[in-house]
Amino acid sequence: MGSLQEMERLLRLKDEKIIELQKLLEEKEESIMQLRSKLDKFQSVLPQTQNTFIQGGPRKQRAQGISAEPQALRNLSDFSKTNNRRYSKSNR
């Protein structure tokens, strides 16, 4: 086991290291606060559509629809051959 002076020296070194790390932590926390403030400022200025892009994309994906003529009836003669039900207005 070391002498009392050696233990006191090691204890002082540890205390100095703790103080140094605490100062570094305070600097980092201050930097984080400043960056969060800037982020809030920029998010308030940007339109909402750009905010969704920054956050990882749109919230929901839109479905794609197909708008085209039906291919089952290719010409007018095919259409005239199909039988459609007729309903009178009184039967509704």
mmCIF file of C-alpha atoms in Angstrom, residues 9-78:
data_model
loop_
_atom_site.group_PDB
_atom_site.id
_atom_site.type_symbol
_atom_site.label_atom_id
_atom_site.label_comp_id
_atom_site.label_asym_id
_atom_site.label_seq_id
_atom_site.Cartn_x
_atom_site.Cartn_y
_atom_site.Cartn_z
ATOM 1 C CA ARG A 9 -1.627 13.093 -4.668
ATOM 2 C CA LEU A 10 -3.769 10.506 -6.486
ATOM 3 C CA LEU A 11 -6.884 11.943 -4.870
ATOM 4 C CA ARG A 12 -5.956 15.462 -6.054
ATOM 5 C CA LEU A 13 -5.358 14.157 -9.591
ATOM 6 C CA LYS A 14 -8.767 12.501 -9.581
ATOM 7 C CA ASP A 15 -10.413 15.689 -8.310
ATOM 8 C CA GLU A 16 -8.702 17.729 -11.041
ATOM 9 C CA LYS A 17 -9.856 15.249 -13.676
ATOM 10 C CA ILE A 18 -13.424 15.390 -12.310
ATOM 11 C CA ILE A 19 -13.418 19.209 -12.457
ATOM 12 C CA GLU A 20 -12.056 19.122 -16.010
ATOM 13 C CA LEU A 21 -14.736 16.649 -17.126
ATOM 14 C CA GLN A 22 -17.484 18.679 -15.432
ATOM 15 C CA LYS A 23 -16.393 21.799 -17.333
ATOM 16 C CA LEU A 24 -16.382 19.834 -20.576
ATOM 17 C CA LEU A 25 -19.870 18.521 -19.805
ATOM 18 C CA GLU A 26 -21.163 22.044 -19.147
ATOM 19 C CA GLU A 27 -19.721 23.222 -22.478
ATOM 20 C CA LYS A 28 -21.366 20.328 -24.323
ATOM 21 C CA GLU A 29 -24.722 20.978 -22.639
ATOM 22 C CA GLU A 30 -24.524 24.658 -23.592
ATOM 23 C CA SER A 31 -23.727 23.697 -27.178
ATOM 24 C CA ILE A 32 -26.701 21.297 -27.242
ATOM 25 C CA MET A 33 -29.032 24.011 -25.940
ATOM 26 C CA GLN A 34 -27.857 26.446 -28.627
ATOM 27 C CA LEU A 35 -28.288 23.855 -31.375
ATOM 28 C CA ARG A 36 -31.786 22.954 -30.164
ATOM 29 C CA SER A 37 -32.701 26.627 -30.149
ATOM 30 C CA LYS A 38 -31.461 27.026 -33.725
ATOM 31 C CA LEU A 39 -33.317 23.883 -34.787
ATOM 32 C CA ASP A 40 -36.567 25.161 -33.281
ATOM 33 C CA LYS A 41 -36.061 28.477 -35.055
ATOM 34 C CA PHE A 42 -35.480 26.830 -38.435
ATOM 35 C CA GLN A 43 -38.403 24.435 -38.017
ATOM 36 C CA SER A 44 -40.726 27.334 -37.264
ATOM 37 C CA VAL A 45 -39.639 29.107 -40.468
ATOM 38 C CA LEU A 46 -39.792 26.130 -42.847
ATOM 39 C CA PRO A 47 -43.148 25.161 -44.364
ATOM 40 C CA GLN A 48 -44.749 21.970 -43.071
ATOM 41 C CA THR A 49 -44.079 20.057 -46.320
ATOM 42 C CA GLN A 50 -40.356 20.513 -45.895
ATOM 43 C CA ASN A 51 -40.548 19.494 -42.238
ATOM 44 C CA THR A 52 -41.969 16.096 -43.193
ATOM 45 C CA PHE A 53 -39.081 15.614 -45.601
ATOM 46 C CA ILE A 54 -36.584 16.373 -42.844
ATOM 47 C CA GLN A 55 -38.287 14.065 -40.394
ATOM 48 C CA GLY A 56 -38.100 11.070 -42.671
ATOM 49 C CA GLY A 57 -40.729 11.325 -45.363
ATOM 50 C CA PRO A 58 -44.456 11.672 -45.691
ATOM 51 C CA ARG A 59 -46.687 10.370 -42.924
ATOM 52 C CA LYS A 60 -48.789 8.251 -45.263
ATOM 53 C CA GLN A 61 -48.201 6.945 -48.716
ATOM 54 C CA ARG A 62 -50.761 7.837 -51.335
ATOM 55 C CA ALA A 63 -52.219 5.075 -53.472
ATOM 56 C CA GLN A 64 -51.916 5.304 -57.228
ATOM 57 C CA GLY A 65 -55.017 4.942 -59.337
ATOM 58 C CA ILE A 66 -55.233 3.997 -62.981
ATOM 59 C CA SER A 67 -57.407 6.104 -65.213
ATOM 60 C CA ALA A 68 -57.983 4.325 -68.530
ATOM 61 C CA GLU A 69 -60.687 2.994 -70.795
ATOM 62 C CA PRO A 70 -61.887 -0.516 -69.939
ATOM 63 C CA GLN A 71 -60.220 -3.053 -72.203
ATOM 64 C CA ALA A 72 -63.015 -5.654 -72.033
ATOM 65 C CA LEU A 73 -65.140 -3.799 -74.608
ATOM 66 C CA ARG A 74 -62.769 -2.827 -77.356
ATOM 67 C CA ASN A 75 -65.140 -1.183 -79.788
ATOM 68 C CA LEU A 76 -68.676 0.153 -80.046
ATOM 69 C CA SER A 77 -70.104 -3.057 -81.531
ATOM 70 C CA ASP A 78 -68.947 -5.007 -78.469
#
